[in-house]
């Protein structure tokens, strides 16, 4: 019982001391600042950047478990924005056309994350053309892709234009550079 | 009092996060990365070094190079940039035209990055054709020009080229040969 009284008195003394030294106005202003801060901070560019949808290339790499060793698999890191049959499965390589087809003079460029060094690279998606479609290893990556009304950022388009043939064979993915 | 405290805390918060913002600073992108420094089975086998890409060149690569080519030269259907695009900087109309060409005007790029990308294109592909007193594009100029849309791009191009010939910048419109005829677009 004695202990409880001691405790009561202690708390009472502390409250009174606080009440004497701190004005109610000061408490209200701090609370106000905290509330306003909580609403304003998320609008700052910093917070927006942090909450912005994760980079699509990073999301793709996480989702498919991107790897750097097997270019005949859809989750090979360079294929994050490619759409079509892998030239690697058709007698070519990730950046070379199979015999009998030729690289289109035009391509579209995306960026992929290399999961092993965590750096971003620009990738040119160049279709190999001039031979019937090679229906092997059909892969679809859509990282950073835009609708077809942004054709230079769209991969549904057959990127064979400008070449001698519009017949699509397969899709290659060459590393343009490190960003 | 609450106001000043709020301002102070916001300033502090911004200051604290500044390094994050500054990480977006322009990249020069000079030089090459040795192939064996990049974890990729094919690059290591080939051994070809990979270029480092700066911001302006990346913006060009992602938005233009697919058709214009990484050297600014491509197929007949796409106007060449190399050894040519700098001529446009000789007249006010020409400067406006290179910003108002639809895929530049509508590019998914803010005005400052678009200006930097245009300057990179002008100086990388066509420095010899630029006027001696070439003024780089800046965000304000680009922002203003982007508000005006061209109705007929090919017709406008022909007018601008005609202006360059009349001003004596080039001898003949053939310098700008391009396979699309006026009126088609």
mmCIF file of C-alpha atoms in Angstrom:
data_model
loop_
_atom_site.group_PDB
_atom_site.id
_atom_site.type_symbol
_atom_site.label_atom_id
_atom_site.label_comp_id
_atom_site.label_asym_id
_atom_site.label_seq_id
_atom_site.Cartn_x
_atom_site.Cartn_y
_atom_site.Cartn_z
ATOM 1 C CA UNK A 1 0.000 0.000 0.000
ATOM 2 C CA UNK A 2 2.769 2.325 1.000
ATOM 3 C CA UNK A 3 4.487 1.608 -2.295
ATOM 4 C CA UNK A 4 1.364 2.527 -4.301
ATOM 5 C CA UNK A 5 1.099 5.868 -2.475
ATOM 6 C CA UNK A 6 4.736 6.591 -3.197
ATOM 7 C CA UNK A 7 4.129 5.826 -6.837
ATOM 8 C CA UNK A 8 1.036 8.070 -6.986
ATOM 9 C CA UNK A 9 2.931 10.947 -5.443
ATOM 10 C CA UNK A 10 5.829 10.518 -7.789
ATOM 11 C CA UNK A 11 3.604 10.584 -10.852
ATOM 12 C CA UNK A 12 1.668 13.558 -9.490
ATOM 13 C CA UNK A 13 4.885 15.505 -8.888
ATOM 14 C CA UNK A 14 6.128 14.742 -12.380
ATOM 15 C CA UNK A 15 2.846 15.776 -14.003
ATOM 16 C CA UNK A 16 2.719 19.020 -12.058
ATOM 17 C CA UNK A 17 6.281 19.841 -12.962
ATOM 18 C CA UNK A 18 5.580 19.173 -16.617
ATOM 19 C CA UNK A 19 2.395 21.252 -16.499
ATOM 20 C CA UNK A 20 4.312 24.168 -14.976
ATOM 21 C CA UNK A 21 7.166 24.136 -17.448
ATOM 22 C CA UNK A 22 5.330 23.243 -20.646
ATOM 23 C CA UNK A 23 2.431 25.330 -21.964
ATOM 24 C CA UNK A 24 -0.607 23.702 -23.553
ATOM 25 C CA UNK A 25 0.021 25.804 -26.620
ATOM 26 C CA UNK A 26 3.466 24.307 -26.982
ATOM 27 C CA UNK A 27 2.011 20.792 -26.810
ATOM 28 C CA UNK A 28 -0.648 21.617 -29.400
ATOM 29 C CA UNK A 29 1.934 23.174 -31.715
ATOM 30 C CA UNK A 30 4.225 20.151 -31.518
ATOM 31 C CA UNK A 31 1.311 17.839 -32.194
ATOM 32 C CA UNK A 32 0.283 20.053 -35.121
ATOM 33 C CA UNK A 33 3.793 20.026 -36.568
ATOM 34 C CA UNK A 34 3.945 16.256 -36.231
ATOM 35 C CA UNK A 35 0.570 15.832 -37.959
ATOM 36 C CA UNK A 36 1.423 18.237 -40.777
ATOM 37 C CA UNK A 37 4.879 16.683 -41.133
ATOM 38 C CA UNK A 38 3.339 13.262 -41.453
ATOM 39 C CA UNK A 39 1.099 14.493 -44.268
ATOM 40 C CA UNK A 40 3.697 16.608 -46.060
ATOM 41 C CA UNK A 41 6.697 14.286 -45.932
ATOM 42 C CA UNK A 42 5.174 11.632 -48.192
ATOM 43 C CA UNK A 43 4.622 14.322 -50.852
ATOM 44 C CA UNK A 44 8.286 15.349 -50.952
ATOM 45 C CA UNK A 45 10.127 14.157 -54.063
ATOM 46 C CA UNK A 46 12.302 11.969 -51.875
ATOM 47 C CA UNK A 47 9.370 9.966 -50.580
ATOM 48 C CA UNK A 48 7.747 9.813 -53.978
ATOM 49 C CA UNK A 49 10.954 8.424 -55.402
ATOM 50 C CA UNK A 50 11.184 5.815 -52.672
ATOM 51 C CA UNK A 51 7.563 4.757 -53.158
ATOM 52 C CA UNK A 52 7.591 4.971 -56.936
ATOM 53 C CA UNK A 53 6.772 1.669 -58.556
ATOM 54 C CA UNK A 54 9.964 -0.347 -58.549
ATOM 55 C CA UNK A 55 11.931 -0.289 -61.764
ATOM 56 C CA UNK A 56 10.221 -2.689 -64.193
ATOM 57 C CA UNK A 57 13.558 -4.294 -65.103
ATOM 58 C CA UNK A 58 14.267 -4.973 -61.427
ATOM 59 C CA UNK A 59 10.763 -6.376 -60.915
ATOM 60 C CA UNK A 60 11.172 -8.687 -63.896
ATOM 61 C CA UNK A 61 14.556 -9.919 -62.679
ATOM 62 C CA UNK A 62 13.091 -10.721 -59.260
ATOM 63 C CA UNK A 63 9.953 -12.357 -60.604
ATOM 64 C CA UNK A 64 11.639 -14.744 -63.040
ATOM 65 C CA UNK A 65 14.828 -15.298 -61.027
ATOM 66 C CA UNK A 66 17.022 -13.801 -63.763
ATOM 67 C CA UNK A 67 20.324 -15.592 -64.488
ATOM 68 C CA UNK A 68 23.403 -14.891 -66.600
ATOM 69 C CA UNK A 69 24.478 -18.395 -67.691
ATOM 70 C CA UNK A 70 21.820 -19.971 -69.919
ATOM 71 C CA UNK A 71 20.816 -17.846 -72.917
ATOM 72 C CA UNK A 72 18.355 -20.491 -74.150
ATOM 73 C CA UNK A 73 16.051 -19.901 -71.161
ATOM 74 C CA UNK A 74 13.428 -17.174 -70.910
ATOM 75 C CA UNK A 75 14.870 -15.915 -67.627
ATOM 76 C CA UNK A 76 18.295 -15.115 -69.135
ATOM 77 C CA UNK A 77 18.833 -11.563 -67.860
ATOM 78 C CA UNK A 78 18.913 -9.835 -71.279
ATOM 79 C CA UNK A 79 15.393 -10.949 -72.205
ATOM 80 C CA UNK A 80 13.579 -8.660 -69.744
ATOM 81 C CA UNK A 81 11.925 -6.703 -72.570
ATOM 82 C CA UNK A 82 12.116 -9.155 -75.460
ATOM 83 C CA UNK A 83 9.119 -10.745 -77.124
ATOM 84 C CA UNK A 84 9.416 -13.701 -79.458
ATOM 85 C CA UNK A 85 11.430 -16.807 -80.267
ATOM 86 C CA UNK A 86 14.937 -16.897 -78.868
ATOM 87 C CA UNK A 87 17.604 -16.943 -81.572
ATOM 88 C CA UNK A 88 19.676 -18.969 -79.098
ATOM 89 C CA UNK A 89 17.183 -21.817 -79.560
ATOM 90 C CA UNK A 90 17.162 -21.481 -83.357
ATOM 91 C CA UNK A 91 20.818 -21.998 -84.224
ATOM 92 C CA UNK A 92 21.998 -18.469 -83.435
ATOM 93 C CA UNK A 93 23.071 -16.789 -80.219
ATOM 94 C CA UNK A 94 21.628 -14.133 -77.923
ATOM 95 C CA UNK A 95 23.200 -11.504 -80.198
ATOM 96 C CA UNK A 96 23.656 -13.376 -83.468
ATOM 97 C CA UNK A 97 21.185 -14.425 -86.143
ATOM 98 C CA UNK A 98 20.824 -18.089 -87.141
ATOM 99 C CA UNK A 99 22.186 -18.997 -90.588
ATOM 100 C CA UNK A 100 19.819 -17.975 -93.378
ATOM 101 C CA UNK A 101 18.362 -15.010 -91.486
ATOM 102 C CA UNK A 102 19.766 -11.523 -91.206
ATOM 103 C CA UNK A 103 19.629 -8.874 -88.495
ATOM 104 C CA UNK A 104 17.117 -6.095 -89.032
ATOM 105 C CA UNK A 105 18.703 -2.661 -89.476
ATOM 106 C CA UNK A 106 16.246 -1.344 -86.898
ATOM 107 C CA UNK A 107 15.683 -2.476 -83.336
ATOM 108 C CA UNK A 108 14.195 -1.280 -80.134
ATOM 109 C CA UNK A 109 16.219 -0.612 -77.042
ATOM 110 C CA UNK A 110 15.310 -1.448 -73.472
ATOM 111 C CA UNK A 111 17.245 -1.808 -70.259
ATOM 112 C CA UNK A 112 17.724 -4.901 -68.113
ATOM 113 C CA UNK A 113 19.256 -5.536 -64.727
ATOM 114 C CA UNK A 114 22.178 -7.938 -64.558
ATOM 115 C CA UNK A 115 21.351 -9.911 -61.397
ATOM 116 C CA UNK A 116 24.996 -10.781 -60.701
ATOM 117 C CA UNK A 117 26.495 -7.286 -60.651
ATOM 118 C CA UNK A 118 23.231 -5.417 -59.963
ATOM 119 C CA UNK A 119 23.942 -2.950 -62.785
ATOM 120 C CA UNK A 120 21.641 -1.825 -65.564
ATOM 121 C CA UNK A 121 22.537 -2.401 -69.194
ATOM 122 C CA UNK A 122 20.958 -1.138 -72.396
ATOM 123 C CA UNK A 123 19.835 -4.020 -74.579
ATOM 124 C CA UNK A 124 19.043 -3.768 -78.298
ATOM 125 C CA UNK A 125 16.259 -6.163 -79.303
ATOM 126 C CA UNK A 126 17.043 -6.871 -82.903
ATOM 127 C CA UNK A 127 14.842 -9.243 -84.852
ATOM 128 C CA UNK A 128 16.400 -11.699 -87.263
ATOM 129 C CA UNK A 129 14.457 -11.644 -90.506
ATOM 130 C CA UNK A 130 14.218 -13.203 -93.957
ATOM 131 C CA UNK A 131 13.343 -16.768 -92.952
ATOM 132 C CA UNK A 132 10.149 -18.423 -91.700
ATOM 133 C CA UNK A 133 9.452 -18.132 -87.995
ATOM 134 C CA UNK A 134 11.462 -20.449 -85.776
ATOM 135 C CA UNK A 135 8.824 -21.521 -83.252
ATOM 136 C CA UNK A 136 11.269 -22.353 -80.445
ATOM 137 C CA UNK A 137 11.542 -20.906 -76.930
ATOM 138 C CA UNK A 138 8.757 -18.358 -77.100
ATOM 139 C CA UNK A 139 9.474 -15.808 -74.376
ATOM 140 C CA UNK A 140 7.732 -12.609 -73.381
ATOM 141 C CA UNK A 141 9.368 -9.915 -71.254
ATOM 142 C CA UNK A 142 7.571 -6.613 -70.898
ATOM 143 C CA UNK A 143 9.873 -4.554 -68.655
ATOM 144 C CA UNK A 144 9.543 -0.892 -69.635
ATOM 145 C CA UNK A 145 7.396 -1.674 -72.616
ATOM 146 C CA UNK A 146 4.921 0.949 -73.851
ATOM 147 C CA UNK A 147 1.679 0.489 -75.782
ATOM 148 C CA UNK A 148 1.931 0.243 -79.573
ATOM 149 C CA UNK A 149 1.190 3.965 -79.999
ATOM 150 C CA UNK A 150 4.726 4.436 -78.646
ATOM 151 C CA UNK A 151 6.167 2.137 -81.310
ATOM 152 C CA UNK A 152 9.809 2.820 -80.519
ATOM 153 C CA UNK A 153 9.184 1.406 -77.036
ATOM 154 C CA UNK A 154 6.977 -1.508 -78.034
ATOM 155 C CA UNK A 155 7.926 -5.102 -78.673
ATOM 156 C CA UNK A 156 4.753 -6.427 -80.306
ATOM 157 C CA UNK A 157 5.957 -4.838 -83.500
ATOM 158 C CA UNK A 158 7.846 -6.962 -86.007
ATOM 159 C CA UNK A 159 11.119 -5.061 -86.033
ATOM 160 C CA UNK A 160 12.118 -6.139 -89.545
ATOM 161 C CA UNK A 161 11.356 -2.889 -91.345
ATOM 162 C CA UNK A 162 14.069 -1.294 -93.402
ATOM 163 C CA UNK A 163 15.582 -4.669 -94.225
ATOM 164 C CA UNK A 164 15.144 -6.740 -97.358
ATOM 165 C CA UNK A 165 12.459 -8.953 -95.838
ATOM 166 C CA UNK A 166 9.645 -8.396 -93.366
ATOM 167 C CA UNK A 167 9.505 -12.131 -92.528
ATOM 168 C CA UNK A 168 10.242 -12.598 -88.831
ATOM 169 C CA UNK A 169 12.463 -15.475 -87.732
ATOM 170 C CA UNK A 170 13.582 -14.881 -84.130
ATOM 171 C CA UNK A 171 14.581 -12.217 -81.586
ATOM 172 C CA UNK A 172 18.091 -11.381 -80.440
ATOM 173 C CA UNK A 173 19.222 -9.275 -77.490
ATOM 174 C CA UNK A 174 22.589 -7.523 -77.795
ATOM 175 C CA UNK A 175 24.221 -5.585 -74.964
ATOM 176 C CA UNK A 176 24.603 -1.958 -76.082
ATOM 177 C CA UNK A 177 26.343 -0.685 -72.984
ATOM 178 C CA UNK A 178 26.330 -0.220 -69.243
ATOM 179 C CA UNK A 179 24.338 2.702 -67.860
ATOM 180 C CA UNK B 1 6.423 29.189 -34.243
ATOM 181 C CA UNK B 2 4.915 25.901 -35.449
ATOM 182 C CA UNK B 3 5.485 27.151 -38.979
ATOM 183 C CA UNK B 4 9.179 27.857 -38.498
ATOM 184 C CA UNK B 5 9.623 24.519 -36.807
ATOM 185 C CA UNK B 6 7.881 22.800 -39.685
ATOM 186 C CA UNK B 7 10.040 24.570 -42.233
ATOM 187 C CA UNK B 8 13.133 23.602 -40.292
ATOM 188 C CA UNK B 9 12.165 19.963 -40.095
ATOM 189 C CA UNK B 10 11.296 19.825 -43.797
ATOM 190 C CA UNK B 11 14.584 21.476 -44.675
ATOM 191 C CA UNK B 12 16.397 18.963 -42.525
ATOM 192 C CA UNK B 13 14.511 16.066 -44.112
ATOM 193 C CA UNK B 14 15.306 17.322 -47.609
ATOM 194 C CA UNK B 15 18.929 17.901 -46.721
ATOM 195 C CA UNK B 16 19.212 14.421 -45.242
ATOM 196 C CA UNK B 17 17.904 12.864 -48.439
ATOM 197 C CA UNK B 18 19.927 15.057 -50.773
ATOM 198 C CA UNK B 19 22.525 12.412 -51.609
ATOM 199 C CA UNK B 20 19.690 10.248 -52.976
ATOM 200 C CA UNK B 21 18.514 13.071 -55.228
ATOM 201 C CA UNK B 22 22.020 13.858 -56.383
ATOM 202 C CA UNK B 23 22.528 10.255 -57.420
ATOM 203 C CA UNK B 24 20.457 11.304 -60.470
ATOM 204 C CA UNK B 25 23.161 13.754 -61.592
ATOM 205 C CA UNK B 26 24.208 13.526 -65.261
ATOM 206 C CA UNK B 27 26.516 10.670 -66.131
ATOM 207 C CA UNK B 28 29.327 11.269 -68.576
ATOM 208 C CA UNK B 29 29.568 7.686 -69.663
ATOM 209 C CA UNK B 30 33.063 7.648 -71.064
ATOM 210 C CA UNK B 31 35.128 4.580 -71.697
ATOM 211 C CA UNK B 32 34.480 0.869 -71.695
ATOM 212 C CA UNK B 33 33.892 -1.914 -69.219
ATOM 213 C CA UNK B 34 36.111 -4.939 -69.914
ATOM 214 C CA UNK B 35 34.011 -7.950 -70.921
ATOM 215 C CA UNK B 36 35.442 -10.129 -68.154
ATOM 216 C CA UNK B 37 34.210 -7.608 -65.565
ATOM 217 C CA UNK B 38 30.590 -8.290 -66.548
ATOM 218 C CA UNK B 39 28.935 -11.431 -65.237
ATOM 219 C CA UNK B 40 27.524 -12.843 -68.482
ATOM 220 C CA UNK B 41 28.477 -16.110 -70.105
ATOM 221 C CA UNK B 42 28.383 -14.737 -73.661
ATOM 222 C CA UNK B 43 30.195 -11.437 -73.093
ATOM 223 C CA UNK B 44 33.001 -13.295 -71.327
ATOM 224 C CA UNK B 45 33.268 -15.765 -74.194
ATOM 225 C CA UNK B 46 33.403 -12.971 -76.782
ATOM 226 C CA UNK B 47 35.700 -10.691 -74.798
ATOM 227 C CA UNK B 48 34.372 -7.515 -76.425
ATOM 228 C CA UNK B 49 34.418 -4.544 -74.038
ATOM 229 C CA UNK B 50 31.068 -2.876 -73.339
ATOM 230 C CA UNK B 51 30.731 0.933 -73.580
ATOM 231 C CA UNK B 52 29.682 2.970 -70.579
ATOM 232 C CA UNK B 53 26.586 4.931 -71.544
ATOM 233 C CA UNK B 54 25.979 8.467 -70.283
ATOM 234 C CA UNK B 55 22.529 9.899 -69.609
ATOM 235 C CA UNK B 56 22.108 11.767 -72.910
ATOM 236 C CA UNK B 57 23.298 8.825 -74.946
ATOM 237 C CA UNK B 58 20.996 6.509 -72.997
ATOM 238 C CA UNK B 59 18.044 8.779 -73.725
ATOM 239 C CA UNK B 60 18.975 8.754 -77.413
ATOM 240 C CA UNK B 61 19.350 4.966 -77.352
ATOM 241 C CA UNK B 62 16.019 4.347 -75.692
ATOM 242 C CA UNK B 63 13.976 6.848 -77.669
ATOM 243 C CA UNK B 64 15.651 7.332 -81.070
ATOM 244 C CA UNK B 65 18.398 4.911 -81.957
ATOM 245 C CA UNK B 66 16.103 1.968 -82.699
ATOM 246 C CA UNK B 67 15.255 3.677 -85.991
ATOM 247 C CA UNK B 68 17.977 6.318 -86.425
ATOM 248 C CA UNK B 69 20.800 3.853 -85.710
ATOM 249 C CA UNK B 70 23.432 4.129 -82.998
ATOM 250 C CA UNK B 71 25.693 6.064 -85.375
ATOM 251 C CA UNK B 72 22.892 8.360 -86.551
ATOM 252 C CA UNK B 73 22.630 6.561 -89.894
ATOM 253 C CA UNK B 74 19.961 4.038 -90.762
ATOM 254 C CA UNK B 75 17.699 2.838 -93.572
ATOM 255 C CA UNK B 76 16.289 4.986 -96.402
ATOM 256 C CA UNK B 77 12.950 5.474 -94.631
ATOM 257 C CA UNK B 78 14.616 7.173 -91.657
ATOM 258 C CA UNK B 79 16.354 10.534 -92.151
ATOM 259 C CA UNK B 80 20.034 10.423 -91.319
ATOM 260 C CA UNK B 81 21.353 12.567 -88.475
ATOM 261 C CA UNK B 82 25.076 12.148 -88.986
ATOM 262 C CA UNK B 83 26.811 14.980 -90.881
ATOM 263 C CA UNK B 84 23.428 16.594 -91.450
ATOM 264 C CA UNK B 85 21.285 17.459 -88.420
ATOM 265 C CA UNK B 86 23.610 20.308 -87.366
ATOM 266 C CA UNK B 87 22.571 22.368 -90.433
ATOM 267 C CA UNK B 88 19.141 22.829 -88.853
ATOM 268 C CA UNK B 89 20.716 24.838 -86.032
ATOM 269 C CA UNK B 90 21.545 27.670 -88.473
ATOM 270 C CA UNK B 91 18.019 29.097 -88.562
ATOM 271 C CA UNK B 92 15.358 29.761 -85.935
ATOM 272 C CA UNK B 93 12.887 27.623 -87.917
ATOM 273 C CA UNK B 94 15.420 24.805 -88.118
ATOM 274 C CA UNK B 95 16.004 24.832 -84.369
ATOM 275 C CA UNK B 96 12.263 24.740 -83.804
ATOM 276 C CA UNK B 97 11.818 21.926 -86.318
ATOM 277 C CA UNK B 98 14.208 19.494 -84.623
ATOM 278 C CA UNK B 99 12.292 19.928 -81.363
ATOM 279 C CA UNK B 100 8.853 19.781 -83.001
ATOM 280 C CA UNK B 101 9.381 16.638 -85.050
ATOM 281 C CA UNK B 102 6.658 14.433 -83.514
ATOM 282 C CA UNK B 103 8.784 11.764 -81.852
ATOM 283 C CA UNK B 104 11.014 14.413 -80.293
ATOM 284 C CA UNK B 105 8.091 16.606 -79.234
ATOM 285 C CA UNK B 106 6.236 13.644 -77.739
ATOM 286 C CA UNK B 107 9.226 11.775 -76.338
ATOM 287 C CA UNK B 108 8.771 10.437 -72.817
ATOM 288 C CA UNK B 109 11.429 12.826 -71.535
ATOM 289 C CA UNK B 110 11.267 15.974 -69.415
ATOM 290 C CA UNK B 111 12.335 19.218 -71.114
ATOM 291 C CA UNK B 112 15.795 19.401 -69.532
ATOM 292 C CA UNK B 113 16.719 15.852 -70.526
ATOM 293 C CA UNK B 114 15.314 16.373 -74.000
ATOM 294 C CA UNK B 115 17.455 19.500 -74.352
ATOM 295 C CA UNK B 116 20.551 17.620 -73.169
ATOM 296 C CA UNK B 117 19.797 14.765 -75.558
ATOM 297 C CA UNK B 118 19.387 17.147 -78.521
ATOM 298 C CA UNK B 119 22.684 18.842 -77.661
ATOM 299 C CA UNK B 120 24.359 15.447 -77.484
ATOM 300 C CA UNK B 121 22.944 14.485 -80.904
ATOM 301 C CA UNK B 122 23.994 17.792 -82.455
ATOM 302 C CA UNK B 123 27.553 17.705 -81.139
ATOM 303 C CA UNK B 124 28.154 13.944 -81.426
ATOM 304 C CA UNK B 125 26.792 13.355 -84.907
ATOM 305 C CA UNK B 126 27.063 16.671 -86.644
ATOM 306 C CA UNK B 127 29.502 19.051 -84.980
ATOM 307 C CA UNK B 128 31.041 20.066 -88.321
ATOM 308 C CA UNK B 129 27.688 21.344 -89.607
ATOM 309 C CA UNK B 130 26.827 23.429 -86.516
ATOM 310 C CA UNK B 131 27.130 27.215 -86.697
ATOM 311 C CA UNK B 132 30.264 28.546 -85.011
ATOM 312 C CA UNK B 133 28.106 30.346 -82.443
ATOM 313 C CA UNK B 134 25.820 27.370 -81.763
ATOM 314 C CA UNK B 135 23.789 27.970 -78.633
ATOM 315 C CA UNK B 136 22.929 24.708 -76.861
ATOM 316 C CA UNK B 137 19.239 23.990 -76.297
ATOM 317 C CA UNK B 138 18.015 24.518 -72.760
ATOM 318 C CA UNK B 139 14.914 23.392 -70.931
ATOM 319 C CA UNK B 140 13.107 26.731 -71.370
ATOM 320 C CA UNK B 141 13.550 26.836 -75.134
ATOM 321 C CA UNK B 142 12.492 23.199 -75.460
ATOM 322 C CA UNK B 143 9.474 23.716 -73.209
ATOM 323 C CA UNK B 144 8.288 26.641 -75.324
ATOM 324 C CA UNK B 145 8.764 24.853 -78.631
ATOM 325 C CA UNK B 146 7.068 21.711 -77.367
ATOM 326 C CA UNK B 147 3.803 23.591 -76.936
ATOM 327 C CA UNK B 148 3.465 24.047 -80.719
ATOM 328 C CA UNK B 149 2.441 21.033 -82.754
ATOM 329 C CA UNK B 150 3.215 20.680 -86.452
ATOM 330 C CA UNK B 151 0.244 19.841 -88.659
ATOM 331 C CA UNK B 152 2.207 18.460 -91.572
ATOM 332 C CA UNK B 153 5.695 17.412 -90.647
ATOM 333 C CA UNK B 154 6.979 16.652 -94.120
ATOM 334 C CA UNK B 155 5.643 19.922 -95.543
ATOM 335 C CA UNK B 156 7.181 21.864 -92.672
ATOM 336 C CA UNK B 157 10.468 20.062 -93.231
ATOM 337 C CA UNK B 158 10.455 21.091 -96.895
ATOM 338 C CA UNK B 159 9.859 24.739 -95.870
ATOM 339 C CA UNK B 160 12.673 24.649 -93.330
ATOM 340 C CA UNK B 161 15.062 23.070 -95.846
ATOM 341 C CA UNK B 162 14.055 25.696 -98.408
ATOM 342 C CA UNK B 163 14.873 28.387 -95.832
ATOM 343 C CA UNK B 164 18.335 26.868 -95.274
ATOM 344 C CA UNK B 165 19.025 26.903 -99.012
ATOM 345 C CA UNK B 166 17.825 30.510 -99.361
ATOM 346 C CA UNK B 167 19.973 31.562 -96.405
ATOM 347 C CA UNK B 168 22.980 30.034 -98.139
ATOM 348 C CA UNK B 169 23.580 27.526 -95.334
ATOM 349 C CA UNK B 170 23.582 24.644 -97.829
ATOM 350 C CA UNK B 171 23.906 24.694 -101.617
ATOM 351 C CA UNK B 172 20.986 22.466 -102.395
ATOM 352 C CA UNK B 173 18.012 20.733 -100.776
ATOM 353 C CA UNK B 174 19.594 17.455 -101.890
ATOM 354 C CA UNK B 175 21.698 17.601 -98.726
ATOM 355 C CA UNK B 176 18.504 16.663 -96.875
ATOM 356 C CA UNK B 177 17.343 13.926 -99.270
ATOM 357 C CA UNK B 178 14.695 11.757 -97.647
ATOM 358 C CA UNK B 179 12.431 9.242 -99.331
ATOM 359 C CA UNK B 180 9.099 10.498 -98.006
ATOM 360 C CA UNK B 181 7.364 12.995 -100.279
ATOM 361 C CA UNK B 182 5.564 16.073 -98.897
ATOM 362 C CA UNK B 183 1.864 15.477 -98.332
ATOM 363 C CA UNK B 184 2.171 11.895 -97.218
ATOM 364 C CA UNK B 185 2.487 12.772 -93.564
#
